[in-house]
Amino acid sequence: MTHVATTSDAPTANAEKVNLLDFDRQGLREFFVQIGEKPYRADQVMKWIYHRLEDDFGRMTDVGKALRAKLEATCYVGPPKTLFDKAATDGTHKWLLGMDRGNAVEAVYIPEPTRGTLCVSSQVGCGLNCQFCSTATQGFNRNLATSEVIGQMWVAAKYLGNITHQNRRITNVVMMGMGEPLLNFDNVTKAMSLMRDDLGFGLASKRVTLSTAGLVPMIDKLSDTLDVSLAVSLHAANDELRTELVPLNKRYPIAELMGACQRWIARRPRTSITFEYTLMRGINDQPEHARQLIKLMRKLPTGSAKVNLIPFNPFPGTRFERSDADVIRAFQTQLLNAGVLTMLRRTRGDDIDAACGQLKGQVLDRTRRQAEFRKRLEEGASHAA
Ligand code: SAH
């Protein structure tokens, strides 16, 4: 089922107003004090926004009339606009959300029997250029604002009918959409604190996960800032191959990355880190690669590392292919036999290009990477010819 927005964007009546989705709890309280209100009023309004998903101040009935009028005059609750949304045959739902002229990001909801996971984007495009990710082919435009990150969850929750706070459809959030969340640190951590906050979406720390390609100093900073879960996109357990797949590895090689992971776990002994490993045929899926991965995982205390195997999802123009099912099974078995907790991520939503690494949105590239990528493709094609 496909829905396309029919209303044109309203003229920017909100241009001079403050978007309340840009504040975490602390920020909202400070803002209320600035406009001459008691901080507890901010808490009341937060509950309306995140528990009741209300964006109309007029309906916030336990907020006094005078305050309602003041809020209407100075602020708004402004989630991103849904440009397009689509459901896959397996129930996965994808939204294309308009940010500003020409830029759009994607958010994906993945229902499972016992939980519902929302995959959220952090940037318009991405600058890290991981070789096997379609977002990288689009280049980078800008960081998302806090309102644009938490707004993805607001839009999805509203659509899914998350009307009551308790009986919610979104039980987990992963920052695994477009972009590198640790390169948009302040806005992403503010949005994630709203996902965690009891007055916000109220999710437990193990249900809110930030995924990073491995920005070592920022992992330490996150550890100091917020109680959430960590996922690390590893994809290879030796530096040569990892640098080829994830160029950021040149700056922060595996030993340094594992150091940050050890520090993370030392501060949270009862938690675990998820290591994502996208399996590409003939690239990183051989028994030797599994052995290297096992050795690396043993650098963390028993039980504190989980490996999440992701069969590669193809996209137009990629030179990679998905590993064969029996190779994937053998890889998983080798890890399990060595005592490494290993899950295999089922591919979801691939009929609507909503699977991992397939998110594209619309990026007005500011880095020329797109042009470079096309050039490389053409060169590749002419070599092959
Ligand atoms: N920049 C962050 C957040 C993006 S998450 C990070 O790198 O973790 C994107 C996840 O999707 C990564 O873990 C990666 O493993 C996965 N991914 C990217 N491209 C993929 C593809 N083509 N097929 C399968 N998984 C892919």
Tab-separated table of C-alpha atoms and ligand atoms in Angstrom:
chain	number	residue	atom	x	y	z
A	1	MET	CA	0.000	0.000	0.000
A	2	THR	CA	1.366	3.383	-0.937
A	3	HIS	CA	0.310	6.765	0.351
A	4	VAL	CA	1.497	9.930	-1.265
A	5	ALA	CA	0.997	13.241	0.506
A	6	THR	CA	-1.655	15.220	-1.312
A	7	THR	CA	-1.576	18.503	0.558
A	8	SER	CA	1.058	20.963	-0.480
A	9	ASP	CA	3.349	22.263	2.232
A	10	ALA	CA	1.613	24.929	4.274
A	11	PRO	CA	3.184	28.367	3.884
A	12	THR	CA	5.765	28.774	6.610
A	13	ALA	CA	3.537	30.354	9.245
A	14	ASN	CA	5.905	28.721	11.713
A	15	ALA	CA	9.029	30.364	10.375
A	16	GLU	CA	9.426	32.685	13.351
A	17	LYS	CA	8.239	30.181	15.931
A	18	VAL	CA	10.152	27.720	18.088
A	19	ASN	CA	9.761	24.002	17.360
A	20	LEU	CA	9.227	22.288	20.716
A	21	LEU	CA	10.525	18.985	19.277
A	22	ASP	CA	13.994	20.573	19.311
A	23	PHE	CA	14.168	20.484	23.138
A	24	ASP	CA	14.978	17.640	25.488
A	25	ARG	CA	13.354	17.809	28.950
A	26	GLN	CA	15.997	20.119	30.379
A	27	GLY	CA	15.877	22.404	27.348
A	28	LEU	CA	12.101	22.592	27.389
A	29	ARG	CA	12.075	23.523	31.075
A	30	GLU	CA	14.611	26.279	30.418
A	31	PHE	CA	12.553	27.534	27.510
A	32	PHE	CA	9.428	27.675	29.680
A	33	VAL	CA	11.300	29.680	32.301
A	34	GLN	CA	12.424	32.056	29.543
A	35	ILE	CA	8.833	32.690	28.516
A	36	GLY	CA	7.884	33.330	32.140
A	37	GLU	CA	6.374	29.941	33.005
A	38	LYS	CA	7.032	27.395	35.760
A	39	PRO	CA	9.255	24.462	34.658
A	40	TYR	CA	6.612	21.861	35.623
A	41	ARG	CA	4.403	23.274	32.874
A	42	ALA	CA	7.019	22.018	30.417
A	43	ASP	CA	6.615	18.509	31.834
A	44	GLN	CA	2.864	18.708	31.291
A	45	VAL	CA	3.297	19.792	27.689
A	46	MET	CA	5.891	17.052	27.096
A	47	LYS	CA	3.367	14.410	28.108
A	48	TRP	CA	0.896	15.798	25.606
A	49	ILE	CA	3.466	15.787	22.852
A	50	TYR	CA	5.015	12.351	23.420
A	51	HIS	CA	2.415	10.288	25.288
A	52	ARG	CA	-0.663	11.577	23.502
A	53	LEU	CA	1.096	12.591	20.291
A	54	GLU	CA	-0.766	15.886	20.361
A	55	ASP	CA	0.507	18.736	18.219
A	56	ASP	CA	-2.388	21.120	18.782
A	57	PHE	CA	-1.943	23.294	21.877
A	58	GLY	CA	-5.693	23.985	21.814
A	59	ARG	CA	-6.357	20.369	22.795
A	60	MET	CA	-3.963	20.312	25.744
A	61	THR	CA	-6.871	20.643	28.136
A	62	ASP	CA	-5.040	20.670	31.453
A	63	VAL	CA	-2.800	23.502	30.314
A	64	GLY	CA	-4.263	26.905	31.270
A	65	LYS	CA	-5.907	28.999	28.574
A	66	ALA	CA	-3.428	31.846	28.841
A	67	LEU	CA	-0.458	29.507	28.462
A	68	ARG	CA	-2.106	27.754	25.531
A	69	ALA	CA	-2.487	31.097	23.791
A	70	LYS	CA	1.119	32.008	24.554
A	71	LEU	CA	2.353	28.697	23.175
A	72	GLU	CA	0.275	29.075	20.047
A	73	ALA	CA	1.748	32.510	19.439
A	74	THR	CA	5.394	31.535	19.949
A	75	CYS	CA	5.867	27.805	19.335
A	76	TYR	CA	4.748	24.799	17.375
A	77	VAL	CA	5.127	21.024	17.434
A	78	GLY	CA	6.721	20.366	14.046
A	79	PRO	CA	7.492	16.791	12.994
A	80	PRO	CA	8.855	16.252	9.458
A	81	LYS	CA	6.336	15.949	6.643
A	82	THR	CA	5.573	12.530	5.196
A	83	LEU	CA	6.264	12.821	1.475
A	84	PHE	CA	5.588	9.178	0.809
A	85	ASP	CA	5.023	6.012	2.778
A	86	LYS	CA	4.820	2.409	1.807
A	87	ALA	CA	4.224	-0.999	3.394
A	88	ALA	CA	6.166	-4.121	2.406
A	89	THR	CA	4.490	-7.504	2.125
A	90	ASP	CA	6.090	-8.555	5.440
A	91	GLY	CA	4.570	-5.615	7.330
A	92	THR	CA	7.692	-3.472	7.246
A	93	HIS	CA	6.736	0.164	6.760
A	94	LYS	CA	8.893	2.884	5.249
A	95	TRP	CA	8.434	6.652	5.394
A	96	LEU	CA	10.145	9.200	3.207
A	97	LEU	CA	10.224	12.343	5.329
A	98	GLY	CA	10.818	15.804	3.884
A	99	MET	CA	13.321	17.909	5.793
A	100	ASP	CA	13.914	21.026	3.760
A	101	ARG	CA	13.871	21.785	0.061
A	102	GLY	CA	14.908	18.691	-1.809
A	103	ASN	CA	16.270	16.808	1.195
A	104	ALA	CA	14.487	13.794	2.605
A	105	VAL	CA	15.422	10.878	4.828
A	106	GLU	CA	13.883	7.490	5.434
A	107	ALA	CA	12.622	5.821	8.591
A	108	VAL	CA	11.608	2.158	8.678
A	109	TYR	CA	9.351	0.233	11.067
A	110	ILE	CA	9.974	-3.507	11.387
A	111	PRO	CA	7.265	-5.469	13.226
A	112	GLU	CA	8.158	-8.804	14.815
A	113	PRO	CA	6.015	-11.098	16.962
A	114	THR	CA	7.261	-9.745	20.292
A	115	ARG	CA	8.516	-6.319	19.388
A	116	GLY	CA	8.448	-3.475	16.907
A	117	THR	CA	11.667	-1.763	15.899
A	118	LEU	CA	11.956	1.679	14.354
A	119	CYS	CA	15.093	2.404	12.343
A	120	VAL	CA	15.864	6.138	12.470
A	121	SER	CA	18.153	8.349	10.341
A	122	SER	CA	20.604	10.871	11.795
A	123	GLN	CA	21.898	12.789	8.765
A	124	VAL	CA	20.795	13.696	5.239
A	125	GLY	CA	23.122	11.326	3.440
A	126	CYS	CA	26.422	10.257	4.937
A	127	GLY	CA	30.042	11.253	4.499
A	128	LEU	CA	31.758	8.058	5.601
A	129	ASN	CA	31.678	6.348	2.221
A	130	CYS	CA	31.363	2.742	3.415
A	131	GLN	CA	31.739	0.805	0.201
A	132	PHE	CA	28.780	-1.527	0.592
A	133	CYS	CA	26.141	1.004	1.707
A	134	SER	CA	23.778	2.711	-0.709
A	135	THR	CA	23.486	5.842	1.438
A	136	ALA	CA	27.188	6.463	0.765
A	137	THR	CA	26.573	6.720	-2.976
A	138	GLN	CA	24.443	9.798	-2.380
A	139	GLY	CA	26.965	11.953	-0.588
A	140	PHE	CA	26.215	14.160	2.377
A	141	ASN	CA	24.123	17.266	2.852
A	142	ARG	CA	23.698	18.067	6.544
A	143	ASN	CA	23.013	16.914	10.064
A	144	LEU	CA	19.413	16.504	11.121
A	145	ALA	CA	18.040	18.762	13.856
A	146	THR	CA	16.837	17.185	17.108
A	147	SER	CA	13.251	17.762	15.956
A	148	GLU	CA	13.988	15.928	12.709
A	149	VAL	CA	15.413	12.905	14.540
A	150	ILE	CA	12.764	12.581	17.272
A	151	GLY	CA	10.185	13.692	14.700
A	152	GLN	CA	10.730	10.451	12.751
A	153	MET	CA	9.603	8.532	15.819
A	154	TRP	CA	6.721	10.938	16.420
A	155	VAL	CA	5.437	10.459	12.855
A	156	ALA	CA	5.790	6.655	12.999
A	157	ALA	CA	4.182	6.401	16.445
A	158	LYS	CA	1.274	8.542	15.312
A	159	TYR	CA	0.802	6.496	12.163
A	160	LEU	CA	1.002	3.199	14.047
A	161	GLY	CA	-1.530	4.387	16.597
A	162	ASN	CA	0.787	4.629	19.587
A	163	ILE	CA	-1.989	6.478	21.305
A	164	THR	CA	-1.587	5.085	24.765
A	165	HIS	CA	1.819	5.268	26.324
A	166	GLN	CA	1.744	1.697	27.639
A	167	ASN	CA	0.412	-0.345	24.764
A	168	ARG	CA	2.924	0.909	22.275
A	169	ARG	CA	3.795	-0.526	18.909
A	170	ILE	CA	7.335	0.833	18.829
A	171	THR	CA	9.240	-1.072	21.510
A	172	ASN	CA	12.783	-0.529	20.172
A	173	VAL	CA	14.628	2.189	18.299
A	174	VAL	CA	17.883	1.757	16.413
A	175	MET	CA	19.884	4.659	14.984
A	176	MET	CA	20.667	2.580	11.918
A	177	GLY	CA	19.069	4.635	9.188
A	178	MET	CA	20.901	7.114	6.994
A	179	GLY	CA	23.974	8.824	8.409
A	180	GLU	CA	26.576	8.429	11.124
A	181	PRO	CA	24.859	9.347	14.406
A	182	LEU	CA	28.094	10.114	16.290
A	183	LEU	CA	28.932	12.823	13.737
A	184	ASN	CA	25.695	14.562	14.776
A	185	PHE	CA	26.353	14.067	18.454
A	186	ASP	CA	24.398	16.839	20.192
A	187	ASN	CA	21.184	16.558	18.212
A	188	VAL	CA	21.182	12.761	18.214
A	189	THR	CA	21.827	12.459	21.964
A	190	LYS	CA	19.091	15.000	22.695
A	191	ALA	CA	16.653	13.043	20.540
A	192	MET	CA	17.732	9.759	22.151
A	193	SER	CA	17.202	11.226	25.605
A	194	LEU	CA	13.621	11.952	24.527
A	195	MET	CA	13.259	8.319	23.428
A	196	ARG	CA	14.411	7.263	26.918
A	197	ASP	CA	12.668	9.923	29.014
A	198	ASP	CA	9.560	8.867	30.982
A	199	LEU	CA	7.931	12.084	29.842
A	200	GLY	CA	9.028	11.253	26.290
A	201	PHE	CA	8.705	7.822	24.699
A	202	GLY	CA	9.921	6.083	27.854
A	203	LEU	CA	11.972	3.240	26.372
A	204	ALA	CA	14.507	1.324	28.495
A	205	SER	CA	18.217	1.781	27.724
A	206	LYS	CA	18.567	-1.665	26.216
A	207	ARG	CA	15.823	-0.797	23.717
A	208	VAL	CA	17.426	2.362	22.348
A	209	THR	CA	20.535	1.618	20.282
A	210	LEU	CA	23.050	3.856	18.604
A	211	SER	CA	24.960	2.249	15.758
A	212	THR	CA	28.346	3.638	14.715
A	213	ALA	CA	30.960	2.894	12.095
A	214	GLY	CA	33.495	3.421	14.898
A	215	LEU	CA	34.262	7.024	15.857
A	216	VAL	CA	36.418	6.126	18.837
A	217	PRO	CA	36.478	9.438	20.785
A	218	MET	CA	32.751	9.891	20.290
A	219	ILE	CA	32.026	6.415	21.676
A	220	ASP	CA	33.731	7.517	24.899
A	221	LYS	CA	31.799	10.776	24.868
A	222	LEU	CA	28.523	8.893	24.396
A	223	SER	CA	29.439	6.661	27.307
A	224	ASP	CA	29.728	9.781	29.501
A	225	THR	CA	26.565	11.384	28.158
A	226	LEU	CA	23.680	8.968	27.906
A	227	ASP	CA	22.570	5.517	28.966
A	228	VAL	CA	21.739	3.740	25.715
A	229	SER	CA	22.897	0.593	23.928
A	230	LEU	CA	25.768	0.493	21.479
A	231	ALA	CA	26.135	-1.273	18.149
A	232	VAL	CA	29.374	-1.177	16.174
A	233	SER	CA	29.449	-1.760	12.430
A	234	LEU	CA	32.486	-3.993	12.140
A	235	HIS	CA	32.223	-5.973	8.856
A	236	ALA	CA	35.818	-7.215	9.008
A	237	ALA	CA	38.159	-8.247	11.817
A	238	ASN	CA	41.432	-7.335	10.095
A	239	ASP	CA	42.531	-3.769	9.412
A	240	GLU	CA	43.392	-4.194	5.764
A	241	LEU	CA	39.961	-5.455	4.783
A	242	ARG	CA	38.086	-3.191	7.194
A	243	THR	CA	39.824	-0.084	5.847
A	244	GLU	CA	38.757	-1.114	2.373
A	245	LEU	CA	35.122	-1.569	3.412
A	246	VAL	CA	34.855	1.174	6.053
A	247	PRO	CA	37.381	3.928	5.197
A	248	LEU	CA	36.985	5.393	8.703
A	249	ASN	CA	39.032	2.425	9.903
A	250	LYS	CA	42.160	4.127	8.626
A	251	ARG	CA	41.660	6.856	11.222
A	252	TYR	CA	40.422	4.575	14.008
A	253	PRO	CA	41.807	1.080	13.440
A	254	ILE	CA	40.370	-2.052	15.022
A	255	ALA	CA	42.636	-2.105	18.099
A	256	GLU	CA	41.552	1.430	19.038
A	257	LEU	CA	37.925	0.608	18.341
A	258	MET	CA	38.101	-2.455	20.591
A	259	GLY	CA	39.717	-0.274	23.258
A	260	ALA	CA	36.684	2.018	23.213
A	261	CYS	CA	34.417	-1.054	23.390
A	262	GLN	CA	36.323	-2.367	26.413
A	263	ARG	CA	35.937	1.009	28.154
A	264	TRP	CA	32.232	1.041	27.289
A	265	ILE	CA	31.716	-2.407	28.827
A	266	ALA	CA	33.859	-1.602	31.880
A	267	ARG	CA	31.332	1.119	32.717
A	268	ARG	CA	28.334	-1.100	31.989
A	269	PRO	CA	29.347	-4.597	33.084
A	270	ARG	CA	25.926	-6.145	32.685
A	271	THR	CA	25.338	-4.975	29.124
A	272	SER	CA	26.590	-6.103	25.742
A	273	ILE	CA	27.708	-4.477	22.504
A	274	THR	CA	26.283	-5.649	19.198
A	275	PHE	CA	28.815	-6.030	16.385
A	276	GLU	CA	27.192	-5.783	12.981
A	277	TYR	CA	28.795	-7.807	10.252
A	278	THR	CA	27.406	-7.564	6.729
A	279	LEU	CA	28.219	-10.746	4.832
A	280	MET	CA	29.420	-10.232	1.269
A	281	ARG	CA	30.215	-13.119	-1.028
A	282	GLY	CA	33.906	-13.895	-1.205
A	283	ILE	CA	34.821	-10.666	0.600
A	284	ASN	CA	34.455	-11.277	4.341
A	285	ASP	CA	32.508	-14.554	4.605
A	286	GLN	CA	35.257	-17.203	4.665
A	287	PRO	CA	36.241	-19.471	7.606
A	288	GLU	CA	39.425	-17.413	8.015
A	289	HIS	CA	37.322	-14.265	8.507
A	290	ALA	CA	35.199	-16.027	11.099
A	291	ARG	CA	38.376	-17.093	12.947
A	292	GLN	CA	39.617	-13.501	13.023
A	293	LEU	CA	36.237	-12.355	14.294
A	294	ILE	CA	36.208	-14.981	17.063
A	295	LYS	CA	39.658	-13.863	18.183
A	296	LEU	CA	38.542	-10.251	18.285
A	297	MET	CA	35.350	-10.972	20.220
A	298	ARG	CA	37.424	-12.736	22.891
A	299	LYS	CA	38.970	-9.366	23.730
A	300	LEU	CA	35.708	-8.510	25.479
A	301	PRO	CA	34.444	-10.154	28.684
A	302	THR	CA	32.355	-13.293	28.126
A	303	GLY	CA	28.767	-12.468	27.268
A	304	SER	CA	29.386	-8.807	26.508
A	305	ALA	CA	29.749	-9.130	22.732
A	306	LYS	CA	27.026	-10.181	20.348
A	307	VAL	CA	27.521	-10.579	16.641
A	308	ASN	CA	24.690	-9.665	14.324
A	309	LEU	CA	25.196	-11.131	10.873
A	310	ILE	CA	23.458	-9.191	8.107
A	311	PRO	CA	23.198	-10.769	4.666
A	312	PHE	CA	24.286	-8.057	2.218
A	313	ASN	CA	21.369	-6.246	0.581
A	314	PRO	CA	22.125	-5.277	-2.996
A	315	PHE	CA	21.418	-1.872	-4.548
A	316	PRO	CA	21.897	-0.551	-8.085
A	317	GLY	CA	25.523	-0.103	-9.073
A	318	THR	CA	27.099	-2.123	-6.245
A	319	ARG	CA	30.001	-4.446	-6.926
A	320	PHE	CA	29.146	-6.657	-3.929
A	321	GLU	CA	26.876	-9.683	-3.696
A	322	ARG	CA	25.105	-11.447	-0.864
A	323	SER	CA	26.835	-14.530	0.522
A	324	ASP	CA	25.132	-17.843	-0.212
A	325	ALA	CA	22.780	-19.166	2.441
A	326	ASP	CA	24.978	-22.178	3.262
A	327	VAL	CA	28.059	-19.953	3.613
A	328	ILE	CA	26.127	-17.680	5.977
A	329	ARG	CA	24.995	-20.686	8.017
A	330	ALA	CA	28.534	-22.081	8.179
A	331	PHE	CA	29.889	-18.683	9.283
A	332	GLN	CA	27.291	-18.470	12.041
A	333	THR	CA	27.922	-22.059	13.167
A	334	GLN	CA	31.667	-21.448	13.363
A	335	LEU	CA	31.083	-18.468	15.674
A	336	LEU	CA	28.486	-20.263	17.796
A	337	ASN	CA	30.787	-23.287	18.202
A	338	ALA	CA	33.460	-20.927	19.502
A	339	GLY	CA	31.001	-19.588	22.084
A	340	VAL	CA	30.331	-16.248	20.380
A	341	LEU	CA	26.704	-15.153	20.675
A	342	THR	CA	25.654	-14.784	17.063
A	343	MET	CA	22.352	-13.788	15.533
A	344	LEU	CA	21.387	-13.753	11.901
A	345	ARG	CA	19.346	-10.741	10.897
A	346	ARG	CA	16.449	-11.710	8.727
A	347	THR	CA	16.195	-9.488	5.695
A	348	ARG	CA	13.062	-7.405	6.046
A	349	GLY	CA	11.324	-4.983	3.741
A	350	ASP	CA	13.607	-5.590	0.798
A	351	ASP	CA	10.688	-5.487	-1.651
A	352	ILE	CA	10.358	-1.774	-0.870
A	353	ASP	CA	14.118	-1.078	-0.600
A	354	ALA	CA	13.772	-0.658	3.152
A	355	ALA	CA	16.376	-3.207	4.187
A	356	CYS	CA	19.722	-2.347	5.814
A	357	GLY	CA	21.925	-0.380	3.485
A	358	GLN	CA	19.144	0.276	0.995
A	359	LEU	CA	17.892	3.566	2.434
A	360	LYS	CA	18.347	6.422	0.038
A	361	GLY	CA	16.019	9.321	0.763
A	362	GLN	CA	16.837	12.383	-1.302
A	363	VAL	CA	20.169	14.029	-0.708
A	364	LEU	CA	21.291	17.283	-2.253
A	365	ASP	CA	24.918	16.245	-2.190
A	366	ARG	CA	27.356	18.903	-1.098
A	367	THR	CA	30.483	16.808	-1.261
A	368	ARG	CA	30.711	15.884	-4.938
A	369	ARG	CA	31.024	12.320	-3.841
A	370	GLN	CA	28.071	11.425	-6.003
A	371	ALA	CA	29.897	12.653	-9.087
A	372	GLU	CA	33.009	10.757	-8.041
A	373	PHE	CA	30.987	7.622	-7.497
A	374	ARG	CA	29.467	7.869	-10.955
A	375	LYS	CA	32.904	8.372	-12.435
A	376	ARG	CA	34.205	5.305	-10.635
A	377	LEU	CA	31.241	3.284	-11.846
A	378	GLU	CA	31.863	4.381	-15.409
A	379	GLU	CA	35.561	3.601	-15.128
A	380	GLY	CA	34.677	0.193	-13.706
A	381	ALA	CA	32.268	-0.378	-16.572
A	382	SER	CA	34.825	0.599	-19.194
A	383	HIS	CA	37.483	-1.644	-17.624
A	384	ALA	CA	35.019	-4.502	-17.752
A	385	ALA	CA	34.119	-3.747	-21.376
B	1	SAH	N1	26.697	4.909	10.288
B	1	SAH	C1	26.144	4.033	11.262
B	1	SAH	C2	24.651	3.939	11.144
B	1	SAH	C3	24.167	3.335	9.845
B	1	SAH	S1	23.739	1.728	10.242
B	1	SAH	C4	26.821	2.688	11.198
B	1	SAH	O1	27.640	2.509	10.302
B	1	SAH	O2	26.605	1.849	12.062
B	1	SAH	C5	23.806	0.976	8.832
B	1	SAH	C6	23.936	-0.515	9.060
B	1	SAH	O3	23.446	-1.077	7.877
B	1	SAH	C7	25.378	-0.911	9.217
B	1	SAH	O4	25.573	-1.708	10.320
B	1	SAH	C8	25.632	-1.777	8.035
B	1	SAH	O5	26.064	-3.026	8.461
B	1	SAH	C9	24.345	-2.044	7.437
B	1	SAH	N2	24.451	-1.988	5.993
B	1	SAH	C10	24.881	-0.981	5.219
B	1	SAH	N3	24.798	-1.309	3.936
B	1	SAH	C11	24.315	-2.562	3.886
B	1	SAH	C12	23.958	-3.429	2.834
B	1	SAH	N4	24.090	-3.068	1.547
B	1	SAH	N5	23.471	-4.625	3.152
B	1	SAH	C13	23.292	-4.981	4.437
B	1	SAH	N6	23.580	-4.199	5.469
B	1	SAH	C14	24.089	-3.002	5.197
